[in-house]
Amino acid sequence: MSNIVGIEHDRVTNTTSTDFPGFSADSANTEWSLDYFKENFKLDIKYITERTANFDLIGLDTSIANAFRRIMIAEVPSVAAEYVYIFNNTSVIQDEVLAHRIGLVPLKVDPDQLTWINKEADEKDKFTDDNTIVLSLDIVCSKNPNASPNSTNPDNLYRNHKVYAKNLKFEPQGRQVELFANNPVVPCDPNILLAKLRPGQEISLRVHCILGIGADHAKFSPVSTASYRLLPVIDILKPIVGKDALEFQQCFPNGVIDINEKGEAYVKDSRKDTVSREVLRHEKFNGKVKLGRRRDHFIFNVESTGAMPPEEIFFKSVRILKNKADYLRNCPIANLN
Amino acid sequence: MSGVKREREESFDELLNPVYKGKSLTDPINTAEDKWNLLPAFLKVKGLVKQHLDSYNYFVDVDLKKIIQANEKVLSDVDPDFYLKYLDIRIGYKSKADPKQIEVLYPPHECRLRDMTYSAPIYVDVEYTRGRKIIIHRDLEIGRMPIMLRSNKCVLNGRTENEMAYLNECPLDPGGYFIVNGTEKVILVQEQLSKNRIIVESDDKKGIVQASVTSSTHERKSKTYVVTKNDKIYLKHNSISEEIPIVIVLKAAGIVSDLEVLQLVCGDDSVYQDIFAVNFEETAKLGVYTQREALEYIGRKVKTIRRLNAPKLTIIQEGIEAIASTLIAHLSVENLDFREKALYIAIMTRRVVMTMHNSKLVDDRDYVGNKRLELAGQLMSLLFEDLFKKFNNDFKMNLDKILKKPSRASEFDALLHINIHSNNITTGLNRAISTGNWSLKRFKMERAGVTHVLSRLSYISALGMMTRISSQFEKSRKVSGPRALQPSQFGMLCTSDTPEGEACGLVKNLALMTHITTDDEETPIRKLCYILGAENISIADSSTLHTHGTFGVYLNGTLIATTRFPNKFVTTFRYLRRTGKVSAFVSIYTNVHQSSVHIAADGGRICRPLIIVENGIPKVKEDHLRKLKNGEWQFDDFLVNGLVEYLDVNEENDSLIALYEKDIINATTHLEIEVFTVLGAVAGLIPYPHHNQSPRNTYQCAMGKQAIGAIAYNQFRRIDTLLYLMCYPQQPMVKSKTIELIQYDKLPAGQNATVAVMSYSGYDIEDALVLNKSSIDRGFGRCQVFRKNTAILKRYPNHSKDILAGMRVNDDGEPIWQHTALGPDGLGEVGMRVQSGQIYVNKCVPTNASESVLNDNPQQQQQQPQQTHRDQPMVYRAPEASYIDQVMMSVSDNDQALIKVLLRQTRRPELGDKFSSRHGQKGVCGIIVQQEDMPFNDQGVCPDIIMNPHGFPSRMTVGKMLELVSGKAGVLDGSLQYGTCFGGSKLEDMSKILVDKGFNYSGKDMLYSGITGECLQAYIFFGPIYYQKLKHMVLDKMHARARGPRAVLTRQPTEGRSRDGGLRLGEMERDCVIAYGASQLLLERLMLSSDAFDVDVCNSCGLMGYNGWCPTCKTSETIIKMTIPYAAKLLFQELISMNIAPRLKLGDVF
């Protein structure tokens, strides 16, 4: 069985992953060996920026890659606002909606600094300096005394008429004063608009931020998205030359297909292909090209919300998966054999 | 003012210059494509609900004055010298004041909040006698007139967006409704058969042909028929006891010679003469030859209902009276000259004869040209005239009463007595609008359900209500004719927007460009006809009337002239209309079958503007459109310059209208301005409706009105009984020109959801949707529900009154649980959460409210100074908690304190909530799935909604697929795409964008399963579709009960969710249980769990006893205890009470 997923004009073939113990791609050797895996597994980092990481995982089974993806989205813990205590809110935006918006603001906190909150605990003992970060928002809109008389621009007419995420102020509690002395808690994106005010309106509230996971609420997910795609494969079966080659090139995004000096089209970089299947629409390329995707080559793209570096999120997902495996191994049922 | 005005125009400029298909002001103008700019220009001048506003404006400006003139004098039966004459009438401004400064009691929004009526005073100027002097009194207020919002008597008229904001009004609100006692009321457009027109019908089974005309004047309404009976023709009228041979009627009306009768009815056509000849015989048999004999004949048949002290008339006078005023009442007879009326009857007879000869010449009742729409103004005018007459009558009675008294102390001043009744007009108008019962004595009209509460469910539902037309037809009748889609409603009435079910086809909606006419003056048109060479009918020779080639000229259905050159006449007339010499809304058309030219100037006709085409060239040129774009020209300039004209349905039928410029041929007379105007405002929301199966568009029209979204800019200032708002509404990715025109993009109701069309999880069968939990977490489909609760603090006759008590506290000084949400004033505090069982208005009512003031003596009062009030709080009862959004305290009309508490709930979508796309595809949420389990594409995009593909094949909503592709292209391209009806972005262009952005041309993506991580074996149709959240939510409907309240009488569980009722095991379910044989289950469900009751039955007499004692047999020996349903026991007792003794015979079971 080939490890290429077939891309046909109306369907996808050979999608099932077969790379698990007891079954192997090359039928001669059905045994799954760790050494073989270690030898063949490759991690290829394309680029890592502050917010995104793009890397290839080559030579592992779909289930493992998918587990990383799922864990990054749903199970890597992060910190977000959970309890909003509103003292005063005379703006047009309702308390619940404002609280919802504050909840979705990603915060720059290292989740390792916090412990899990005990949901069953008494209201008084629930929040400690170990498990809660307190933010406050106190803002009053007023008229700008220096506004130019004929202006209709609210930016000029009023002060504080826009409430941004950056207006959320960190209030360190107890040992947090030292702990967060160098890296105070701030929103990752300071210019998220939370509410709009007009003179006389004010918002005064306090936020308790706790640790949570994306499975509970999307706001605890540390990634905007984490996903992978399979490496595209383009097989040119018969040479395509001349005008056809140019047309062939047009069927793919820039940089995928190049034409050599003989006027023959060749695959320059199939990684850039978006697999639009445009080439399959053309009758003339029928039988000349075969599209596919490598089933064990995952091009990961992890976009962090900003709380943690993207690579850190991936490492955590690996750790969580490892813990899960350990847990499973220690389960009574696992010890039966 | 001018500065602000410019600002307002700027907001419209945006509409006038939408950069459509990348076009801006400087680009070359293509008349074929850019002529649609006339449409926003039209709406700019007329507004979206112009028909209501025009009609109301006509009523207050013109019709009121006519009513005053028609009823101008009040005379006294006692004092012949006294008179009172109305000189003028004005709404909302005094004689000296500037008519533009409208004087209303309170601005509209305050009226809404304080449950008051938005009205303005009605001022009249009167002239009357006081003693010997004649006195003119100006600005006498006779009542208050409810004001239609945004009419020219409304304070909102001509306001800029800024000024509207100061008045707490939404600039996008179309107006056209009234505010009566705080509720917004719409007077629906009423559809009727046209008045004062001849309608010919035939009944093939009975072989009857009849021509009828409903005459309607200010005074009365009556119907005259000309019918056939055994091939003879008779005249029938309600106030004449039997049918009268038509020749007798004509003779009575002065056509004495048989020859002339024949000439008027049949002309020289021998076929018609043969058909008609039989009628002469009958007259001869009856011995009626002269006019006098004819009049006497009619006079004998008249049903006379005379008023009390009216003098008795002779038979011939009765006959004259019948001809002069009863028959064809809308024609007035002067100096006993019956010729006009005779001609009218002759024409009716001729139509009958023609139809007898050729049955195809009947009129179609359902033809839109034979319909008239009655609007708010006309209905108000009928009502006002009735009330005004009553007012004058009461005034006169009052006068007579006083004037009868021989000696008066002071000089009599009539004005002192006019004010006494001034409330009648105000309350009469208010009551009619608030109840919707239009009862007019003089027409014996009793119509219910004329007004409706303006539905504020969404912006679209409010707008849809303003364009609604309700028919007078009975809903229960099973007739298809009036319900069917009429070809003549093209462009006038929306072809899609009609409800399903019993009102299907009877309730219609106006199309986008429809205009409804108001009455125009007849006299100038009549004069114009004579000037144009038509021969006046009153001097025309009867013999020439029906000669071949002679066309009758009819003005509003009445023959006024004849012409030999109909084409020239019509062309000249149209020319004059296009040059603005005749009102633009007067229509003229020729009917070749009847050899007639019809001119219509009456109100209520449906018409629409079209571009004039002459010699195969449309008159609107590039240059004109440029002027429109530059703002030099407005829509009316196109009318004045004869480039565009209004056509009503009848005239439209006489024209050849090209849909597109390319379709123009030599015979073409007009060009459509824009084709998508066949749809109305509500159907205009649908993208690519021309690709959908037609019922789907109709379904969407019904559902668009239930979508939750933004309602108005002032939505948070409103306190409505029930208000649904969406937290994050979005404008659709695929919009239409109509959406821009009605500004739906500014008050949208829905969100662009990324949809994957695939099967997932099995929880998506039967149209159920799969929702992404993370999308919901992030705010998808989140909505708010506001509910109003009103409390009134009453005052009682004994000077006691309701009060508010503060919150009660426990020992720690904390408020008790029930009072947690209260403030010290006893009202809920804004922002507090109220749970079920908590109190938000702590009202107390006096215990002695019914005791009278006179009885109490001081001693008694001292005895019980405390306990004067008892708690009657407003308790919150609902499964979910609410927050207090607003608390309003005010004073209502009758000086009682009015408290309104607005409670708010924020709801995220849950299982069972209803959603719908814009293609009549509704579905409930079947499962909510974690994001990581959702399929994802190469970019990592997860769908918000997964829709089952089985929704497509049978529904055939291709428009939805096109919306997805266009939406996807728009998202990738960063542009909004159009799905305008008969236009919109082309699929080829959209596919091109998709391919350019690296996607498949078909909109199908390769997806990975979120659960296994593997590629899906099929390509998935994936992209954004605009989804609406509908108002039906599980939270409002969920209901279950184990135990609960029972009805008092039967002791069976109560019914209905609101009473916490039980779920009935009904007859059919019972049948199942019987068939299955589960008798114990049956016993348990129907008796033990319901109304089991232990009774003592006497085995000897079979009646029921009590306490082990049979009162009939006077013994306790034969008593047997048994359990029966309480309802059965009740039945036995009820039977006994009517002397039927049901006796129970008991036997052993085993």
mmCIF file of C-alpha atoms in Angstrom, chain A residues 63-302:
data_model
loop_
_atom_site.group_PDB
_atom_site.id
_atom_site.type_symbol
_atom_site.label_atom_id
_atom_site.label_comp_id
_atom_site.label_asym_id
_atom_site.label_seq_id
_atom_site.Cartn_x
_atom_site.Cartn_y
_atom_site.Cartn_z
ATOM 1 C CA SER A 63 -3.600 9.372 14.916
ATOM 2 C CA ILE A 64 -0.582 10.803 16.707
ATOM 3 C CA ALA A 65 -0.480 13.952 14.608
ATOM 4 C CA ASN A 66 -4.182 14.441 15.096
ATOM 5 C CA ALA A 67 -3.822 13.906 18.824
ATOM 6 C CA PHE A 68 -1.316 16.759 18.966
ATOM 7 C CA ARG A 69 -3.694 18.972 17.038
ATOM 8 C CA ARG A 70 -6.649 18.124 19.230
ATOM 9 C CA ILE A 71 -4.704 18.596 22.434
ATOM 10 C CA MET A 72 -3.364 21.949 21.319
ATOM 11 C CA ILE A 73 -6.885 23.169 20.620
ATOM 12 C CA ALA A 74 -8.709 21.699 23.564
ATOM 13 C CA GLU A 75 -6.458 20.537 26.329
ATOM 14 C CA VAL A 76 -3.454 22.795 26.708
ATOM 15 C CA PRO A 77 -4.421 25.001 29.635
ATOM 16 C CA SER A 78 -4.330 28.745 29.491
ATOM 17 C CA VAL A 79 -5.592 31.668 31.514
ATOM 18 C CA ALA A 80 -8.697 33.670 30.732
ATOM 19 C CA ALA A 81 -11.203 35.814 32.556
ATOM 20 C CA GLU A 82 -13.912 33.706 34.115
ATOM 21 C CA TYR A 83 -15.576 35.777 36.835
ATOM 22 C CA VAL A 84 -16.490 39.391 36.202
ATOM 23 C CA TYR A 85 -17.755 41.465 39.123
ATOM 24 C CA ILE A 86 -19.468 44.529 37.790
ATOM 25 C CA PHE A 87 -19.746 47.453 40.177
ATOM 26 C CA ASN A 88 -21.007 49.946 37.703
ATOM 27 C CA ASN A 89 -21.719 49.822 34.021
ATOM 28 C CA THR A 90 -23.669 52.683 32.543
ATOM 29 C CA SER A 91 -22.505 52.064 28.989
ATOM 30 C CA VAL A 92 -24.822 50.803 26.271
ATOM 31 C CA ILE A 93 -23.252 47.381 26.295
ATOM 32 C CA GLN A 94 -24.943 44.985 28.679
ATOM 33 C CA ASP A 95 -23.110 43.380 31.581
ATOM 34 C CA GLU A 96 -23.239 39.862 30.146
ATOM 35 C CA VAL A 97 -22.014 40.929 26.737
ATOM 36 C CA LEU A 98 -19.209 42.990 28.208
ATOM 37 C CA ALA A 99 -18.201 40.096 30.430
ATOM 38 C CA HIS A 100 -18.244 37.774 27.434
ATOM 39 C CA ARG A 101 -16.021 40.128 25.493
ATOM 40 C CA ILE A 102 -13.559 40.455 28.383
ATOM 41 C CA GLY A 103 -13.515 36.682 28.681
ATOM 42 C CA LEU A 104 -12.408 36.301 25.079
ATOM 43 C CA VAL A 105 -9.428 38.644 25.488
ATOM 44 C CA PRO A 106 -6.245 36.524 25.409
ATOM 45 C CA LEU A 107 -3.951 37.315 28.323
ATOM 46 C CA LYS A 108 -0.196 37.152 28.444
ATOM 47 C CA VAL A 109 0.213 34.883 31.440
ATOM 48 C CA ASP A 110 2.350 31.858 31.782
ATOM 49 C CA PRO A 111 -0.226 29.229 32.760
ATOM 50 C CA ASP A 112 2.456 27.330 34.704
ATOM 51 C CA GLN A 113 2.435 30.110 37.275
ATOM 52 C CA LEU A 114 -1.094 29.245 38.310
ATOM 53 C CA THR A 115 -2.688 26.226 39.873
ATOM 54 C CA TRP A 116 -6.078 24.807 39.135
ATOM 55 C CA ILE A 117 -9.015 26.303 40.901
ATOM 56 C CA ASN A 118 -11.224 24.113 43.017
ATOM 57 C CA LYS A 119 -14.706 24.671 41.648
ATOM 58 C CA GLU A 120 -16.319 22.976 44.632
ATOM 59 C CA ALA A 121 -14.565 25.182 47.162
ATOM 60 C CA ASP A 122 -16.412 27.763 49.169
ATOM 61 C CA GLU A 123 -16.785 31.141 47.544
ATOM 62 C CA LYS A 124 -14.422 32.695 50.116
ATOM 63 C CA ASP A 125 -11.604 30.184 49.767
ATOM 64 C CA LYS A 126 -11.953 29.704 46.045
ATOM 65 C CA PHE A 127 -9.655 32.427 44.860
ATOM 66 C CA THR A 128 -6.096 32.595 46.120
ATOM 67 C CA ASP A 129 -2.959 34.233 44.834
ATOM 68 C CA ASP A 130 -1.998 30.795 43.550
ATOM 69 C CA ASN A 131 -4.859 30.295 41.188
ATOM 70 C CA THR A 132 -6.353 33.657 40.340
ATOM 71 C CA ILE A 133 -5.248 36.719 38.517
ATOM 72 C CA VAL A 134 -7.183 39.863 39.239
ATOM 73 C CA LEU A 135 -7.700 42.519 36.615
ATOM 74 C CA SER A 136 -9.708 45.659 37.021
ATOM 75 C CA LEU A 137 -11.283 48.066 34.625
ATOM 76 C CA ASP A 138 -12.248 51.514 35.801
ATOM 77 C CA ILE A 139 -12.947 54.017 33.121
ATOM 78 C CA VAL A 140 -15.051 57.133 32.880
ATOM 79 C CA CYS A 141 -15.747 58.939 29.669
ATOM 80 C CA SER A 142 -15.712 62.714 29.669
ATOM 81 C CA LYS A 143 -15.905 65.551 27.221
ATOM 82 C CA ASN A 144 -12.680 66.799 25.829
ATOM 83 C CA PRO A 145 -12.433 70.447 26.908
ATOM 84 C CA ASN A 146 -9.949 71.128 24.118
ATOM 85 C CA ALA A 147 -12.130 69.749 21.380
ATOM 86 C CA SER A 148 -12.326 71.817 18.256
ATOM 87 C CA PRO A 149 -15.823 73.316 18.130
ATOM 88 C CA ASN A 150 -16.945 72.049 14.744
ATOM 89 C CA SER A 151 -15.618 68.593 15.112
ATOM 90 C CA THR A 152 -17.934 65.637 14.822
ATOM 91 C CA ASN A 153 -15.200 63.096 15.345
ATOM 92 C CA PRO A 154 -15.732 61.314 18.655
ATOM 93 C CA ASP A 155 -11.987 60.812 19.019
ATOM 94 C CA ASN A 156 -11.664 64.547 19.250
ATOM 95 C CA LEU A 157 -14.837 65.265 21.213
ATOM 96 C CA TYR A 158 -14.506 62.806 24.054
ATOM 97 C CA ARG A 159 -11.925 61.282 26.294
ATOM 98 C CA ASN A 160 -11.883 57.601 27.023
ATOM 99 C CA HIS A 161 -14.759 56.977 24.687
ATOM 100 C CA LYS A 162 -13.317 53.678 23.584
ATOM 101 C CA VAL A 163 -12.579 50.970 26.095
ATOM 102 C CA TYR A 164 -9.761 48.741 24.945
ATOM 103 C CA ALA A 165 -8.308 45.553 26.325
ATOM 104 C CA LYS A 166 -5.278 47.569 27.405
ATOM 105 C CA ASN A 167 -7.476 49.387 29.908
ATOM 106 C CA LEU A 168 -7.670 46.188 31.914
ATOM 107 C CA LYS A 169 -5.241 46.766 34.765
ATOM 108 C CA PHE A 170 -3.415 43.964 36.519
ATOM 109 C CA GLU A 171 -3.787 43.924 40.277
ATOM 110 C CA PRO A 172 -1.144 41.566 41.676
ATOM 111 C CA GLN A 173 -2.261 39.732 44.800
ATOM 112 C CA GLY A 174 0.011 38.466 47.554
ATOM 113 C CA ARG A 175 3.048 36.695 46.167
ATOM 114 C CA GLN A 176 2.087 37.705 42.655
ATOM 115 C CA VAL A 177 3.761 41.071 43.318
ATOM 116 C CA GLU A 178 7.147 39.431 43.053
ATOM 117 C CA LEU A 179 6.156 36.619 40.784
ATOM 118 C CA PHE A 180 4.875 38.918 38.070
ATOM 119 C CA ALA A 181 7.216 41.805 38.834
ATOM 120 C CA ASN A 182 9.019 41.506 35.523
ATOM 121 C CA ASN A 183 6.246 40.335 33.323
ATOM 122 C CA PRO A 184 2.972 41.859 34.487
ATOM 123 C CA VAL A 185 -0.245 40.401 33.119
ATOM 124 C CA VAL A 186 -1.371 42.292 30.011
ATOM 125 C CA PRO A 187 -3.677 41.438 27.154
ATOM 126 C CA CYS A 188 -1.781 39.973 24.233
ATOM 127 C CA ASP A 189 -3.486 42.355 21.859
ATOM 128 C CA PRO A 190 -3.899 45.689 23.620
ATOM 129 C CA ASN A 191 -6.222 47.212 21.032
ATOM 130 C CA ILE A 192 -9.201 44.915 21.255
ATOM 131 C CA LEU A 193 -12.228 47.152 21.520
ATOM 132 C CA LEU A 194 -14.363 46.142 24.475
ATOM 133 C CA ALA A 195 -16.961 48.892 24.662
ATOM 134 C CA LYS A 196 -17.718 52.413 23.584
ATOM 135 C CA LEU A 197 -18.682 55.166 25.985
ATOM 136 C CA ARG A 198 -20.125 58.638 25.855
ATOM 137 C CA PRO A 199 -19.570 61.435 28.378
ATOM 138 C CA GLY A 200 -21.000 60.541 31.755
ATOM 139 C CA GLN A 201 -20.887 56.836 31.196
ATOM 140 C CA GLU A 202 -18.521 54.676 33.143
ATOM 141 C CA ILE A 203 -17.481 51.110 33.621
ATOM 142 C CA SER A 204 -16.081 49.792 36.842
ATOM 143 C CA LEU A 205 -15.448 46.117 37.244
ATOM 144 C CA ARG A 206 -13.077 43.486 38.532
ATOM 145 C CA VAL A 207 -12.132 40.328 36.738
ATOM 146 C CA HIS A 208 -10.915 37.028 38.146
ATOM 147 C CA CYS A 209 -8.891 35.087 35.611
ATOM 148 C CA ILE A 210 -8.300 31.398 36.129
ATOM 149 C CA LEU A 211 -6.758 28.424 34.438
ATOM 150 C CA GLY A 212 -8.920 26.417 32.078
ATOM 151 C CA ILE A 213 -8.856 24.279 28.970
ATOM 152 C CA GLY A 214 -10.281 24.854 25.528
ATOM 153 C CA ALA A 215 -12.662 21.940 25.854
ATOM 154 C CA ASP A 216 -14.519 23.879 28.527
ATOM 155 C CA HIS A 217 -14.660 27.155 26.682
ATOM 156 C CA ALA A 218 -12.982 28.424 23.556
ATOM 157 C CA LYS A 219 -11.487 31.336 25.482
ATOM 158 C CA PHE A 220 -9.128 28.940 27.296
ATOM 159 C CA SER A 221 -7.747 27.605 24.030
ATOM 160 C CA PRO A 222 -4.175 28.852 23.646
ATOM 161 C CA VAL A 223 -4.346 28.727 19.875
ATOM 162 C CA SER A 224 -6.399 30.680 17.375
ATOM 163 C CA THR A 225 -6.018 27.584 15.340
ATOM 164 C CA ALA A 226 -3.748 24.610 15.261
ATOM 165 C CA SER A 227 -4.008 22.359 12.284
ATOM 166 C CA TYR A 228 -2.061 20.399 9.788
ATOM 167 C CA ARG A 229 -2.234 19.569 6.137
ATOM 168 C CA LEU A 230 -0.662 16.734 4.228
ATOM 169 C CA LEU A 231 2.187 17.369 1.865
ATOM 170 C CA PRO A 232 0.900 17.610 -1.700
ATOM 171 C CA VAL A 233 2.470 15.349 -4.259
ATOM 172 C CA ILE A 234 2.323 16.036 -7.966
ATOM 173 C CA ASP A 235 3.376 13.249 -10.282
ATOM 174 C CA ILE A 236 3.831 14.155 -13.898
ATOM 175 C CA LEU A 237 3.306 10.881 -15.673
ATOM 176 C CA LYS A 238 3.920 11.990 -19.212
ATOM 177 C CA PRO A 239 6.031 14.986 -20.165
ATOM 178 C CA ILE A 240 4.103 18.209 -20.673
ATOM 179 C CA VAL A 241 5.784 20.600 -23.008
ATOM 180 C CA GLY A 242 5.310 23.837 -24.880
ATOM 181 C CA LYS A 243 2.110 25.797 -24.553
ATOM 182 C CA ASP A 244 0.576 23.057 -22.492
ATOM 183 C CA ALA A 245 3.342 23.425 -19.968
ATOM 184 C CA LEU A 246 2.494 27.077 -19.485
ATOM 185 C CA GLU A 247 -1.136 26.212 -19.102
ATOM 186 C CA PHE A 248 -0.170 23.463 -16.705
ATOM 187 C CA GLN A 249 1.811 25.954 -14.690
ATOM 188 C CA GLN A 250 -1.240 28.212 -14.519
ATOM 189 C CA CYS A 251 -3.239 25.470 -12.863
ATOM 190 C CA PHE A 252 -1.081 25.685 -9.762
ATOM 191 C CA PRO A 253 -0.134 28.500 -7.439
ATOM 192 C CA ASN A 254 3.011 30.434 -8.203
ATOM 193 C CA GLY A 255 6.222 28.563 -7.641
ATOM 194 C CA VAL A 256 4.837 25.058 -7.707
ATOM 195 C CA ILE A 257 5.568 24.220 -11.295
ATOM 196 C CA ASP A 258 8.514 25.469 -13.242
ATOM 197 C CA ILE A 259 9.486 24.935 -16.829
ATOM 198 C CA ASN A 260 12.947 23.806 -17.668
ATOM 199 C CA GLU A 261 14.995 24.893 -20.637
ATOM 200 C CA LYS A 262 13.504 22.092 -22.717
ATOM 201 C CA GLY A 263 10.121 23.661 -22.214
ATOM 202 C CA GLU A 264 9.047 20.771 -20.084
ATOM 203 C CA ALA A 265 7.071 21.334 -16.923
ATOM 204 C CA TYR A 266 8.518 19.944 -13.717
ATOM 205 C CA VAL A 267 7.496 20.104 -10.087
ATOM 206 C CA LYS A 268 9.600 22.686 -8.353
ATOM 207 C CA ASP A 269 8.012 22.881 -4.938
ATOM 208 C CA SER A 270 4.897 20.851 -4.324
ATOM 209 C CA ARG A 271 4.740 22.105 -0.737
ATOM 210 C CA LYS A 272 3.395 25.413 -2.049
ATOM 211 C CA ASP A 273 0.474 23.742 -3.758
ATOM 212 C CA THR A 274 -2.967 24.380 -2.311
ATOM 213 C CA VAL A 275 -4.426 21.327 -4.052
ATOM 214 C CA SER A 276 -7.086 23.284 -5.864
ATOM 215 C CA ARG A 277 -7.493 20.358 -8.298
ATOM 216 C CA GLU A 278 -7.751 22.875 -11.088
ATOM 217 C CA VAL A 279 -5.518 20.728 -13.276
ATOM 218 C CA LEU A 280 -8.026 17.884 -13.151
ATOM 219 C CA ARG A 281 -10.588 20.041 -14.949
ATOM 220 C CA HIS A 282 -8.508 20.116 -18.095
ATOM 221 C CA GLU A 283 -9.138 17.291 -20.479
ATOM 222 C CA LYS A 284 -5.702 17.618 -22.055
ATOM 223 C CA PHE A 285 -3.874 16.739 -18.842
ATOM 224 C CA ASN A 286 -5.976 13.664 -18.382
ATOM 225 C CA GLY A 287 -3.629 10.791 -17.644
ATOM 226 C CA LYS A 288 -0.582 13.008 -17.705
ATOM 227 C CA VAL A 289 -0.620 14.019 -14.069
ATOM 228 C CA LYS A 290 -1.482 12.357 -10.830
ATOM 229 C CA LEU A 291 -2.202 14.336 -7.699
ATOM 230 C CA GLY A 292 -1.735 13.012 -4.223
ATOM 231 C CA ARG A 293 -0.721 13.835 -0.673
ATOM 232 C CA ARG A 294 1.770 12.135 1.587
ATOM 233 C CA ARG A 295 -0.160 10.547 4.376
ATOM 234 C CA ASP A 296 2.690 10.594 6.864
ATOM 235 C CA HIS A 297 3.937 14.080 6.135
ATOM 236 C CA PHE A 298 2.108 16.629 8.251
ATOM 237 C CA ILE A 299 2.665 20.288 7.700
ATOM 238 C CA PHE A 300 1.648 21.756 11.018
ATOM 239 C CA ASN A 301 0.591 25.326 11.460
ATOM 240 C CA VAL A 302 0.148 26.527 15.011
#
